[in-house]
Coordinates of C-alpha atoms and ligand atoms in Angstrom, one line a residue:
M1 CA 18.3 -18.2 -28.7
A2 CA 19.7 -16.6 -26.1
E3 CA 17.7 -16.6 -22.8
K4 CA 16.1 -13.7 -22.1
R5 CA 17.6 -11.3 -19.1
R6 CA 15.7 -12.0 -15.6
V7 CA 13.5 -9.4 -13.7
L8 CA 12.2 -9.8 -10.4
S9 CA 10.1 -7.8 -8.3
G10 CA 7.7 -8.2 -5.3
M11 CA 5.0 -6.3 -3.6
R12 CA 3.6 -6.9 -0.4
P13 CA 0.0 -7.9 0.0
T14 CA -2.0 -4.8 1.1
G15 CA -5.4 -5.5 -0.7
K16 CA -6.7 -3.8 -3.7
L17 CA -4.2 -1.1 -5.2
H18 CA -4.3 2.3 -5.8
L19 CA -3.1 4.8 -8.8
G20 CA 0.1 5.4 -6.9
N21 CA 0.7 1.6 -6.8
Y22 CA 0.0 1.4 -10.4
L23 CA 1.7 4.2 -11.6
G24 CA 5.0 3.7 -9.4
A25 CA 5.4 -0.2 -10.1
L26 CA 2.7 -2.3 -11.9
D27 CA 2.6 -0.4 -15.2
N28 CA 6.2 -0.7 -15.5
W29 CA 5.8 -4.3 -14.8
V30 CA 3.4 -4.8 -17.4
R31 CA 5.9 -3.5 -19.9
L32 CA 9.1 -5.3 -18.7
Q33 CA 7.2 -8.6 -19.5
D34 CA 7.8 -8.5 -23.3
E35 CA 11.3 -7.8 -23.0
Y36 CA 12.4 -9.8 -20.2
R37 CA 12.0 -13.3 -18.2
C38 CA 10.0 -11.8 -15.3
F39 CA 9.1 -13.4 -11.8
F40 CA 6.4 -11.1 -9.7
F41 CA 5.7 -12.4 -6.5
I42 CA 3.3 -11.6 -3.7
A43 CA 5.6 -11.0 -0.8
D44 CA 3.4 -12.5 1.8
W45 CA 6.5 -13.3 4.2
H46 CA 7.7 -9.5 4.1
A47 CA 4.1 -8.2 4.9
L48 CA 4.9 -10.0 8.7
T49 CA 7.8 -8.1 9.3
T50 CA 6.0 -5.4 10.2
G51 CA 2.6 -6.7 10.7
Y52 CA 3.0 -10.2 12.2
A53 CA -0.1 -9.7 14.0
E54 CA -2.3 -8.9 11.0
S55 CA -1.5 -12.3 9.4
R56 CA -5.2 -13.1 8.8
E57 CA -5.8 -10.4 6.4
I58 CA -3.1 -12.0 4.3
P59 CA -5.0 -14.5 2.3
E60 CA -7.8 -11.6 1.2
N61 CA -5.5 -8.8 0.5
L62 CA -3.2 -11.0 -1.5
M63 CA -6.2 -12.2 -3.6
E64 CA -7.7 -8.4 -4.3
M65 CA -3.8 -7.5 -5.1
A66 CA -3.4 -10.4 -7.6
A67 CA -6.8 -9.4 -9.5
D68 CA -5.3 -5.8 -9.6
W69 CA -2.3 -7.3 -11.1
L70 CA -4.2 -9.3 -13.7
G71 CA -7.0 -6.4 -14.4
A72 CA -3.6 -4.2 -15.0
G73 CA -2.5 -6.6 -17.7
L74 CA 0.4 -8.7 -15.9
D75 CA -0.1 -12.0 -18.1
P76 CA 0.6 -15.6 -16.6
E77 CA 1.7 -16.7 -20.1
R78 CA 4.6 -14.0 -20.3
A79 CA 5.5 -13.7 -16.4
T80 CA 5.7 -15.9 -13.8
L81 CA 3.3 -14.7 -10.9
F82 CA 3.6 -16.6 -7.5
I83 CA 3.3 -16.1 -3.6
Q84 CA 6.4 -15.8 -1.8
S85 CA 5.6 -18.4 0.8
K86 CA 4.6 -21.0 -1.9
V87 CA 8.6 -21.2 -2.6
P88 CA 10.0 -22.4 0.6
E89 CA 13.6 -22.2 -1.2
H90 CA 13.6 -18.4 -0.4
A91 CA 13.4 -19.1 3.6
E92 CA 16.4 -21.9 3.0
L93 CA 18.5 -19.3 1.3
H94 CA 17.5 -16.8 3.7
V95 CA 18.9 -18.7 6.5
L96 CA 21.9 -19.7 4.7
F97 CA 22.6 -16.0 3.6
S98 CA 21.9 -15.2 7.3
M99 CA 25.0 -16.8 8.2
L100 CA 27.2 -14.9 6.1
T101 CA 25.9 -11.2 6.6
P102 CA 27.4 -8.9 9.1
I103 CA 24.9 -7.2 11.4
A104 CA 26.8 -3.9 10.6
W105 CA 25.8 -4.4 7.1
L106 CA 21.7 -4.5 7.9
E107 CA 21.9 -1.7 10.6
R108 CA 23.7 0.8 8.0
V109 CA 20.5 -0.2 5.6
P110 CA 18.7 3.6 6.0
T111 CA 15.2 2.3 5.3
F112 CA 15.5 0.2 8.4
K113 CA 15.9 3.2 10.7
E114 CA 12.9 5.2 8.8
M115 CA 10.8 2.6 8.8
V116 CA 11.5 1.9 12.8
E117 CA 11.1 6.0 13.3
Q118 CA 7.9 6.1 10.9
L119 CA 5.8 3.4 12.3
G120 CA 7.0 4.1 16.1
I121 CA 8.3 0.1 16.5
E122 CA 9.5 0.4 19.8
S123 CA 11.5 -2.8 19.7
P124 CA 12.3 -3.9 16.0
S125 CA 12.0 -7.4 15.5
Y126 CA 15.2 -9.6 14.1
G127 CA 13.1 -10.4 11.0
L128 CA 12.4 -6.5 10.6
L129 CA 16.4 -6.0 10.7
G130 CA 17.0 -9.0 8.6
Y131 CA 14.3 -8.3 5.8
P132 CA 16.7 -7.3 3.3
V133 CA 18.6 -10.5 3.5
L134 CA 15.1 -12.0 2.7
Q135 CA 14.7 -9.8 -0.1
A136 CA 18.3 -10.8 -1.2
A137 CA 17.4 -14.2 -1.3
D138 CA 14.2 -13.6 -3.3
I139 CA 16.1 -12.1 -5.7
L140 CA 19.3 -14.4 -6.0
V141 CA 17.3 -17.6 -5.6
Y142 CA 16.0 -16.8 -9.6
K143 CA 19.3 -15.1 -10.2
A144 CA 17.6 -12.3 -11.5
N145 CA 19.7 -9.8 -13.4
Y146 CA 17.5 -6.5 -12.7
V147 CA 15.3 -5.6 -10.1
P148 CA 12.9 -2.4 -11.1
V149 CA 13.1 -0.2 -8.0
G150 CA 12.4 3.2 -6.6
V151 CA 15.5 5.4 -5.6
D152 CA 15.0 4.3 -1.8
Q153 CA 15.5 0.9 -2.7
V154 CA 18.7 1.1 -4.0
P155 CA 20.7 0.6 -0.7
H156 CA 18.7 -2.7 -0.6
I157 CA 20.1 -4.0 -4.2
E158 CA 23.7 -3.1 -3.0
L159 CA 23.5 -5.3 0.1
T160 CA 22.2 -8.0 -2.4
R161 CA 25.4 -7.4 -4.6
E162 CA 27.2 -7.7 -1.6
I163 CA 25.9 -10.8 -0.3
A164 CA 26.2 -12.6 -3.9
R165 CA 30.0 -11.6 -3.9
R166 CA 30.6 -12.8 -0.5
F167 CA 28.8 -16.0 -1.4
N168 CA 30.8 -16.3 -4.7
H169 CA 34.2 -15.6 -3.0
V170 CA 33.5 -17.9 -0.3
Y171 CA 31.8 -21.1 -2.3
G172 CA 32.6 -20.4 -6.0
P173 CA 30.5 -18.6 -8.4
V174 CA 26.8 -19.3 -8.1
F175 CA 25.2 -15.8 -8.5
P176 CA 25.1 -12.9 -10.8
E177 CA 25.3 -9.6 -9.4
P178 CA 21.9 -7.9 -10.1
E179 CA 21.5 -4.3 -10.9
A180 CA 19.0 -1.9 -9.9
K181 CA 16.6 -0.9 -12.7
L182 CA 15.4 2.6 -11.5
T183 CA 11.8 3.1 -12.1
E184 CA 10.8 7.0 -12.9
I185 CA 7.8 7.3 -10.6
P186 CA 5.4 10.4 -11.7
K187 CA 4.0 12.3 -9.2
V188 CA 0.9 10.7 -8.2
P189 CA -1.5 13.0 -5.5
G190 CA -4.3 11.6 -3.5
T191 CA -7.2 13.9 -3.5
D192 CA -6.1 16.2 -0.8
G193 CA -3.4 16.9 -2.4
R194 CA -0.5 15.0 -0.3
K195 CA 1.2 11.8 -2.0
M196 CA -1.6 9.2 -2.7
S197 CA -1.5 6.7 0.0
K198 CA -4.1 4.1 1.4
S199 CA -3.4 5.5 5.0
Y200 CA -4.5 8.9 4.1
N201 CA -7.6 7.7 2.9
N202 CA -6.9 10.0 -0.3
A203 CA -6.5 7.2 -2.9
I204 CA -8.2 6.3 -5.8
Y205 CA -8.4 2.8 -6.4
L206 CA -8.0 0.6 -9.6
S207 CA -11.4 -1.0 -8.4
D208 CA -13.3 2.0 -8.1
S209 CA -16.5 2.3 -10.2
A210 CA -16.9 5.6 -12.3
E211 CA -19.5 7.1 -9.8
V212 CA -16.7 6.5 -7.2
I213 CA -14.2 8.0 -9.0
T214 CA -16.0 11.0 -10.1
A215 CA -17.1 11.3 -6.4
K216 CA -13.5 11.5 -5.4
V217 CA -12.5 13.9 -8.3
K218 CA -14.9 16.6 -8.0
P219 CA -14.1 18.0 -4.3
M220 CA -10.3 17.3 -5.1
M221 CA -8.1 19.9 -3.9
T222 CA -6.7 22.5 -6.6
D223 CA -4.3 25.3 -6.8
P224 CA -5.0 27.0 -3.4
A225 CA -4.6 30.3 -4.6
R226 CA -7.6 29.8 -6.9
K227 CA -10.2 30.6 -4.3
R228 CA -13.0 32.1 -6.8
R229 CA -13.8 31.0 -10.4
S230 CA -12.7 34.3 -11.3
D231 CA -9.4 34.1 -9.9
P232 CA -6.8 32.7 -12.2
G233 CA -4.6 29.6 -11.4
N234 CA -1.4 27.9 -11.5
P235 CA -1.7 24.2 -13.0
E236 CA 1.8 23.9 -12.3
V237 CA 0.9 23.8 -8.4
C238 CA -2.4 22.0 -8.7
P239 CA -2.7 18.1 -7.8
V240 CA -5.3 17.9 -10.6
F241 CA -3.0 19.3 -13.2
D242 CA -0.8 16.5 -11.6
L243 CA -3.2 14.0 -13.2
H244 CA -3.9 15.6 -16.3
K245 CA 0.0 15.2 -17.0
I246 CA -0.6 11.4 -16.7
F247 CA -3.8 10.8 -18.7
T248 CA -4.6 13.7 -20.6
P249 CA -3.8 14.1 -24.0
S250 CA -1.8 17.3 -24.6
D251 CA -4.5 19.3 -26.8
D252 CA -7.0 18.8 -23.9
R253 CA -4.4 19.3 -21.4
E254 CA -3.1 22.5 -22.7
W255 CA -7.0 23.7 -22.9
C256 CA -7.0 23.1 -19.3
A257 CA -4.0 25.0 -18.7
T258 CA -4.6 28.2 -20.7
G259 CA -7.9 27.9 -19.1
C260 CA -6.7 28.2 -15.9
R261 CA -4.5 30.7 -16.2
S262 CA -6.8 33.2 -17.8
A263 CA -9.5 32.1 -15.3
G264 CA -11.5 31.3 -18.6
I265 CA -12.6 27.8 -17.1
G266 CA -13.5 26.9 -13.5
C267 CA -12.1 23.9 -11.6
L268 CA -14.9 21.8 -12.1
D269 CA -14.6 22.3 -15.7
C270 CA -10.8 21.1 -15.5
K271 CA -11.8 18.3 -13.5
D272 CA -14.7 17.3 -16.2
V273 CA -11.6 16.8 -18.5
L274 CA -9.8 15.2 -16.1
L275 CA -12.6 12.7 -15.9
K276 CA -13.1 12.1 -19.4
H277 CA -10.1 10.3 -19.8
L278 CA -9.0 9.1 -16.3
I279 CA -12.3 7.2 -16.3
P280 CA -12.0 5.1 -19.3
A281 CA -8.2 4.4 -18.4
L282 CA -9.1 2.9 -15.4
S283 CA -12.8 1.0 -16.4
K284 CA -10.4 -1.6 -18.8
I285 CA -8.4 -2.3 -15.6
R286 CA -11.7 -2.5 -13.4
E287 CA -13.5 -4.8 -15.7
R288 CA -10.6 -7.2 -16.0
R289 CA -9.8 -7.7 -12.5
E290 CA -13.7 -7.6 -11.6
Q291 CA -13.8 -11.3 -13.9
Y292 CA -11.1 -12.3 -11.6
I293 CA -12.9 -11.7 -8.7
Q294 CA -15.9 -13.5 -9.6
R295 CA -14.0 -16.3 -10.6
P296 CA -11.6 -16.9 -7.6
G297 CA -10.8 -20.5 -8.7
E298 CA -9.1 -19.3 -11.6
L299 CA -7.3 -16.8 -9.7
Q300 CA -6.2 -19.3 -7.2
D301 CA -5.0 -21.6 -10.3
I302 CA -2.9 -18.9 -11.9
L303 CA -1.1 -18.2 -8.5
E304 CA -0.6 -22.0 -7.8
D305 CA 0.9 -22.7 -11.1
G306 CA 3.2 -19.5 -11.2
S307 CA 4.4 -20.7 -8.0
A308 CA 5.2 -24.3 -9.1
K309 CA 6.9 -22.8 -12.0
A310 CA 8.9 -20.3 -9.5
R311 CA 9.6 -23.2 -7.4
R312 CA 11.0 -25.2 -10.0
V313 CA 13.7 -22.5 -11.3
A314 CA 14.3 -21.8 -7.4
G315 CA 15.2 -25.6 -6.7
E316 CA 17.7 -25.6 -9.4
T317 CA 19.5 -22.9 -8.1
M318 CA 19.3 -24.3 -4.1
A319 CA 20.7 -27.6 -5.7
Q320 CA 23.8 -25.7 -7.2
V321 CA 23.9 -23.5 -3.6
R322 CA 23.9 -26.8 -1.5
E323 CA 26.3 -28.3 -4.0
A324 CA 28.6 -25.3 -3.8
M325 CA 28.4 -25.3 -0.1
G326 CA 29.2 -29.1 0.3
L327 CA 25.7 -29.4 2.0
R328 CA 24.8 -32.4 -0.1
Ligands
SF4_401 S1 -8.4 25.0 -13.3 FE1 -7.6 23.0 -13.2 S2 -5.4 23.2 -12.9 FE2 -6.5 25.3 -12.6 S3 -6.3 25.2 -10.3 FE3 -8.5 24.6 -11.1 S4 -8.3 22.3 -11.0 FE4 -6.3 22.9 -10.9

Protein backbone atom coordinates (compact mmCIF):
# COMPACT_ATOMS: atom_id res chain seq x y z
CA MET A 1 0.00 0.00 0.00
CA ALA A 2 1.33 3.44 -0.94
CA GLU A 3 2.38 5.58 2.00
CA LYS A 4 -0.08 8.30 2.89
CA ARG A 5 0.84 11.85 1.86
CA ARG A 6 2.32 13.81 4.73
CA VAL A 7 0.86 16.82 6.49
CA LEU A 8 2.70 18.99 8.97
CA SER A 9 1.48 21.82 11.13
CA GLY A 10 2.40 23.44 14.43
CA MET A 11 1.15 25.81 17.08
CA ARG A 12 3.01 28.04 19.46
CA PRO A 13 2.43 27.03 23.08
CA THR A 14 0.20 29.90 24.10
CA GLY A 15 -1.58 27.99 26.87
CA LYS A 16 -5.27 27.14 26.90
CA LEU A 17 -6.89 27.26 23.48
CA HIS A 18 -10.08 29.15 22.72
CA LEU A 19 -12.88 28.58 20.25
CA GLY A 20 -11.10 30.68 17.61
CA ASN A 21 -8.02 28.44 17.81
CA TYR A 22 -10.20 25.36 17.70
CA LEU A 23 -12.27 26.37 14.70
CA GLY A 24 -9.33 28.02 12.91
CA ALA A 25 -6.99 25.04 13.03
CA LEU A 26 -7.50 22.22 15.49
CA ASP A 27 -10.87 21.04 14.23
CA ASN A 28 -9.34 20.79 10.75
CA TRP A 29 -6.32 18.85 12.06
CA VAL A 30 -8.65 16.31 13.67
CA ARG A 31 -10.22 15.64 10.27
CA LEU A 32 -6.86 15.44 8.47
CA GLN A 33 -5.56 12.60 10.63
CA ASP A 34 -7.78 10.06 8.83
CA GLU A 35 -6.55 10.86 5.36
CA TYR A 36 -2.90 11.82 5.82
CA ARG A 37 0.17 10.88 7.78
CA CYS A 38 0.08 13.84 10.14
CA PHE A 39 2.84 15.48 12.14
CA PHE A 40 1.57 18.09 14.61
CA PHE A 41 4.08 19.89 16.77
CA ILE A 42 4.25 22.31 19.63
CA ALA A 43 6.43 25.13 18.33
CA ASP A 44 8.22 26.06 21.54
CA TRP A 45 11.26 27.53 19.76
CA HIS A 46 8.98 29.68 17.63
CA ALA A 47 7.43 31.06 20.81
CA LEU A 48 10.85 32.53 21.65
CA THR A 49 11.01 34.62 18.47
CA THR A 50 8.67 37.17 20.03
CA GLY A 51 8.80 36.19 23.70
CA TYR A 52 12.31 35.05 24.55
CA ALA A 53 12.06 36.50 28.07
CA GLU A 54 8.93 34.45 28.83
CA SER A 55 10.60 31.08 28.31
CA ARG A 56 9.68 29.87 31.81
CA GLU A 57 5.98 29.96 30.93
CA ILE A 58 6.46 27.50 28.09
CA PRO A 59 6.29 24.16 29.99
CA GLU A 60 2.93 24.89 31.61
CA ASN A 61 1.48 26.47 28.46
CA LEU A 62 2.63 23.50 26.47
CA MET A 63 0.83 20.99 28.72
CA GLU A 64 -2.40 22.99 28.69
CA MET A 65 -2.32 23.18 24.92
CA ALA A 66 -1.52 19.49 24.49
CA ALA A 67 -4.49 18.63 26.75
CA ASP A 68 -6.69 20.75 24.46
CA TRP A 69 -5.34 18.93 21.40
CA LEU A 70 -6.21 15.55 22.84
CA GLY A 71 -9.53 16.81 24.19
CA ALA A 72 -10.46 18.04 20.71
CA GLY A 73 -9.78 14.60 19.25
CA LEU A 74 -6.18 14.46 18.06
CA ASP A 75 -5.18 10.84 18.44
CA PRO A 76 -1.57 9.83 19.14
CA GLU A 77 -2.30 6.49 17.42
CA ARG A 78 -3.14 8.26 14.16
CA ALA A 79 -0.98 11.39 14.26
CA THR A 80 2.52 12.10 15.52
CA LEU A 81 2.21 14.72 18.27
CA PHE A 82 5.53 16.16 19.40
CA ILE A 83 7.54 19.04 20.78
CA GLN A 84 9.81 20.93 18.39
CA SER A 85 12.71 21.31 20.84
CA LYS A 86 12.75 17.54 21.47
CA VAL A 87 13.79 17.05 17.85
CA PRO A 88 17.12 18.92 17.48
CA GLU A 89 17.21 17.98 13.78
CA HIS A 90 14.93 21.01 13.22
CA ALA A 91 17.75 23.24 14.50
CA GLU A 92 20.42 21.50 12.43
CA LEU A 93 18.43 21.86 9.22
CA HIS A 94 17.64 25.46 10.13
CA VAL A 95 21.36 26.27 10.34
CA LEU A 96 22.06 24.63 7.00
CA PHE A 97 19.13 26.37 5.31
CA SER A 98 20.25 29.70 6.82
CA MET A 99 23.41 29.45 4.76
CA LEU A 100 21.56 29.26 1.46
CA THR A 101 18.72 31.70 2.16
CA PRO A 102 19.34 35.29 1.00
CA ILE A 103 18.38 37.95 3.56
CA ALA A 104 16.33 39.70 0.85
CA TRP A 105 13.96 36.68 0.72
CA LEU A 106 13.27 37.11 4.43
CA GLU A 107 12.90 40.87 4.38
CA ARG A 108 10.13 40.64 1.83
CA VAL A 109 8.00 38.22 3.91
CA PRO A 110 4.99 40.43 4.77
CA THR A 111 4.33 38.93 8.22
CA PHE A 112 7.79 40.04 9.41
CA LYS A 113 7.02 43.74 8.93
CA GLU A 114 3.48 43.32 10.24
CA MET A 115 4.69 41.61 13.38
CA VAL A 116 7.34 44.22 14.05
CA GLU A 117 4.78 47.01 13.65
CA GLN A 118 1.92 45.34 15.52
CA LEU A 119 4.02 44.26 18.48
CA GLY A 120 6.01 47.52 18.48
CA ILE A 121 9.33 45.66 18.38
CA GLU A 122 12.09 48.27 18.30
CA SER A 123 14.97 46.02 17.49
CA PRO A 124 13.83 42.80 15.80
CA SER A 125 16.04 39.83 16.55
CA TYR A 126 17.95 37.69 14.11
CA GLY A 127 15.67 34.82 15.21
CA LEU A 128 12.51 36.74 14.30
CA LEU A 129 13.79 37.62 10.85
CA GLY A 130 14.88 34.03 10.32
CA TYR A 131 11.84 32.28 11.69
CA PRO A 132 10.44 31.42 8.23
CA VAL A 133 13.71 29.52 7.70
CA LEU A 134 13.08 27.57 10.90
CA GLN A 135 9.57 26.98 9.63
CA ALA A 136 10.99 25.66 6.34
CA ALA A 137 13.17 23.28 8.35
CA ASP A 138 10.15 22.19 10.44
CA ILE A 139 8.26 21.30 7.27
CA LEU A 140 11.01 19.84 5.13
CA VAL A 141 12.66 17.70 7.79
CA TYR A 142 9.49 15.55 7.55
CA LYS A 143 9.26 15.93 3.77
CA ALA A 144 5.71 17.17 4.25
CA ASN A 145 3.54 17.38 1.14
CA TYR A 146 0.90 19.68 2.61
CA VAL A 147 0.86 22.38 5.24
CA PRO A 148 -2.57 23.50 6.46
CA VAL A 149 -2.41 27.26 6.84
CA GLY A 150 -4.51 30.40 6.77
CA VAL A 151 -4.07 32.70 3.82
CA ASP A 152 -1.64 35.00 5.71
CA GLN A 153 0.87 32.14 5.98
CA VAL A 154 0.99 31.37 2.26
CA PRO A 155 4.14 33.52 1.67
CA HIS A 156 5.95 31.34 4.23
CA ILE A 157 5.09 28.19 2.32
CA GLU A 158 6.26 29.85 -0.87
CA LEU A 159 9.57 30.64 0.85
CA THR A 160 9.82 27.01 1.99
CA ARG A 161 9.36 25.90 -1.62
CA GLU A 162 12.09 28.32 -2.75
CA ILE A 163 14.48 26.98 -0.11
CA ALA A 164 13.68 23.38 -1.12
CA ARG A 165 14.27 24.26 -4.78
CA ARG A 166 17.58 25.94 -4.08
CA PHE A 167 18.77 23.04 -1.92
CA ASN A 168 17.72 20.45 -4.52
CA HIS A 169 19.36 22.48 -7.30
CA VAL A 170 22.69 22.80 -5.49
CA TYR A 171 22.98 19.40 -3.77
CA GLY A 172 20.60 17.10 -5.65
CA PRO A 173 16.96 16.18 -5.03
CA VAL A 174 16.18 15.55 -1.38
CA PHE A 175 13.05 17.56 -0.64
CA PRO A 176 9.55 17.64 -2.10
CA GLU A 177 8.04 21.09 -2.61
CA PRO A 178 5.22 21.29 -0.08
CA GLU A 179 1.90 22.89 -0.89
CA ALA A 180 -0.23 25.14 1.27
CA LYS A 181 -3.51 23.50 2.17
CA LEU A 182 -5.75 26.47 2.68
CA THR A 183 -7.91 26.20 5.75
CA GLU A 184 -11.29 27.85 5.53
CA ILE A 185 -11.59 29.70 8.78
CA PRO A 186 -15.10 30.59 9.94
CA LYS A 187 -15.67 34.00 11.49
CA VAL A 188 -15.33 33.47 15.23
CA PRO A 189 -16.21 36.62 17.16
CA GLY A 190 -15.31 37.12 20.80
CA THR A 191 -17.86 38.17 23.40
CA ASP A 192 -17.27 41.86 22.59
CA GLY A 193 -17.86 41.36 18.85
CA ARG A 194 -14.18 41.73 17.88
CA LYS A 195 -12.15 38.77 16.63
CA MET A 196 -11.77 36.21 19.41
CA SER A 197 -8.35 36.66 20.96
CA LYS A 198 -6.66 35.94 24.24
CA SER A 199 -5.25 39.48 24.29
CA TYR A 200 -8.70 41.09 23.91
CA ASN A 201 -9.97 39.16 26.92
CA ASN A 202 -13.07 38.18 24.94
CA ALA A 203 -12.46 34.47 24.46
CA ILE A 204 -14.43 31.33 25.26
CA TYR A 205 -11.93 28.60 26.13
CA LEU A 206 -12.18 24.88 25.45
CA SER A 207 -11.57 24.43 29.18
CA ASP A 208 -14.48 26.69 30.24
CA SER A 209 -17.24 25.02 32.26
CA ALA A 210 -20.93 25.31 31.30
CA GLU A 211 -21.33 28.00 33.99
CA VAL A 212 -18.41 30.04 32.71
CA ILE A 213 -19.60 29.77 29.09
CA THR A 214 -23.10 30.87 30.14
CA ALA A 215 -21.68 33.82 32.08
CA LYS A 216 -19.69 34.87 29.00
CA VAL A 217 -22.47 34.44 26.43
CA LYS A 218 -25.32 36.12 28.36
CA PRO A 219 -23.82 39.64 28.21
CA MET A 220 -22.35 39.05 24.74
CA MET A 221 -22.51 41.88 22.22
CA THR A 222 -25.47 41.67 19.78
CA ASP A 223 -26.75 43.72 16.83
CA PRO A 224 -25.93 47.21 18.19
CA ALA A 225 -29.06 48.67 16.52
CA ARG A 226 -31.32 46.37 18.57
CA LYS A 227 -31.50 48.41 21.74
CA ARG A 228 -34.90 47.29 23.06
CA ARG A 229 -36.73 43.97 23.00
CA SER A 230 -39.35 45.56 20.70
CA ASP A 231 -36.72 46.63 18.08
CA PRO A 232 -36.37 44.20 15.17
CA GLY A 233 -32.74 43.06 14.73
CA ASN A 234 -30.49 41.92 11.92
CA PRO A 235 -28.82 38.53 12.55
CA GLU A 236 -26.32 39.14 9.77
CA VAL A 237 -24.55 41.85 11.76
CA CYS A 238 -24.81 40.07 15.11
CA PRO A 239 -21.78 38.27 16.59
CA VAL A 240 -24.08 35.87 18.48
CA PHE A 241 -25.51 34.80 15.18
CA ASP A 242 -22.00 34.14 13.82
CA LEU A 243 -21.72 31.50 16.55
CA HIS A 244 -25.18 30.17 15.70
CA LYS A 245 -23.91 29.61 12.16
CA ILE A 246 -21.23 27.32 13.55
CA PHE A 247 -23.02 25.49 16.36
CA THR A 248 -26.81 25.66 15.88
CA PRO A 249 -28.67 23.26 13.56
CA SER A 250 -30.59 24.99 10.78
CA ASP A 251 -34.13 24.67 12.19
CA ASP A 252 -33.24 26.30 15.51
CA ARG A 253 -31.07 28.84 13.74
CA GLU A 254 -33.93 29.78 11.42
CA TRP A 255 -36.24 30.14 14.42
CA CYS A 256 -33.77 32.61 15.96
CA ALA A 257 -33.29 34.58 12.73
CA THR A 258 -37.03 34.93 12.12
CA GLY A 259 -37.71 35.85 15.75
CA CYS A 260 -34.90 38.41 15.65
CA ARG A 261 -36.10 40.10 12.47
CA SER A 262 -39.71 40.30 13.72
CA ALA A 263 -38.77 41.17 17.31
CA GLY A 264 -40.69 38.01 18.24
CA ILE A 265 -37.85 36.89 20.57
CA GLY A 266 -35.43 38.73 22.80
CA CYS A 267 -31.64 38.43 22.62
CA LEU A 268 -31.57 36.37 25.80
CA ASP A 269 -33.96 33.81 24.23
CA CYS A 270 -31.67 33.69 21.23
CA LYS A 271 -28.58 33.21 23.41
CA ASP A 272 -30.32 30.40 25.32
CA VAL A 273 -30.72 28.54 22.03
CA LEU A 274 -27.03 29.07 21.27
CA LEU A 275 -26.04 27.80 24.71
CA LYS A 276 -28.20 24.72 24.24
CA HIS A 277 -25.95 23.70 21.33
CA LEU A 278 -22.63 25.31 22.27
CA ILE A 279 -22.32 23.81 25.76
CA PRO A 280 -22.70 20.12 24.77
CA ALA A 281 -20.28 20.60 21.85
CA LEU A 282 -17.61 21.98 24.17
CA SER A 283 -18.31 19.80 27.20
CA LYS A 284 -17.09 16.67 25.38
CA ILE A 285 -13.78 18.38 24.66
CA ARG A 286 -13.53 19.74 28.19
CA GLU A 287 -14.18 16.39 29.85
CA ARG A 288 -11.55 14.66 27.71
CA ARG A 289 -8.95 17.41 28.26
CA GLU A 290 -9.60 17.31 32.00
CA GLN A 291 -8.65 13.62 32.12
CA TYR A 292 -5.23 14.49 30.73
CA ILE A 293 -4.77 17.44 33.06
CA GLN A 294 -5.48 15.04 35.95
CA ARG A 295 -2.87 12.59 34.58
CA PRO A 296 0.06 14.75 33.47
CA GLY A 297 2.36 11.70 33.36
CA GLU A 298 0.26 10.19 30.58
CA LEU A 299 0.29 13.44 28.66
CA GLN A 300 4.08 13.66 29.02
CA ASP A 301 4.46 10.08 27.80
CA ILE A 302 2.36 10.83 24.70
CA LEU A 303 4.56 13.80 23.86
CA GLU A 304 7.79 11.90 24.60
CA ASP A 305 6.70 8.98 22.39
CA GLY A 306 5.58 11.33 19.63
CA SER A 307 8.86 13.24 19.80
CA ALA A 308 10.86 10.00 19.58
CA LYS A 309 8.82 8.94 16.52
CA ALA A 310 9.27 12.35 14.91
CA ARG A 311 12.98 12.18 15.61
CA ARG A 312 13.34 8.92 13.75
CA VAL A 313 11.76 10.43 10.62
CA ALA A 314 13.75 13.67 10.94
CA GLY A 315 16.93 11.63 11.47
CA GLU A 316 16.42 9.79 8.18
CA THR A 317 16.03 13.08 6.33
CA MET A 318 19.12 14.56 7.98
CA ALA A 319 21.19 11.52 6.97
CA GLN A 320 20.18 12.20 3.35
CA VAL A 321 20.91 15.92 3.74
CA ARG A 322 24.42 15.30 5.11
CA GLU A 323 25.07 12.76 2.38
CA ALA A 324 23.86 15.13 -0.35
CA MET A 325 26.03 17.94 1.02
CA GLY A 326 29.04 15.71 1.52
CA LEU A 327 29.02 16.40 5.28
CA ARG A 328 29.65 12.84 6.38
S1 LIG B 1 -32.01 38.12 18.63
FE1 LIG B 1 -30.14 36.93 18.36
S2 LIG B 1 -29.43 37.40 16.32
FE2 LIG B 1 -30.89 38.98 16.88
S3 LIG B 1 -29.64 40.63 17.71
FE3 LIG B 1 -30.35 39.38 19.43
S4 LIG B 1 -28.70 37.90 19.75
FE4 LIG B 1 -28.42 38.79 17.73
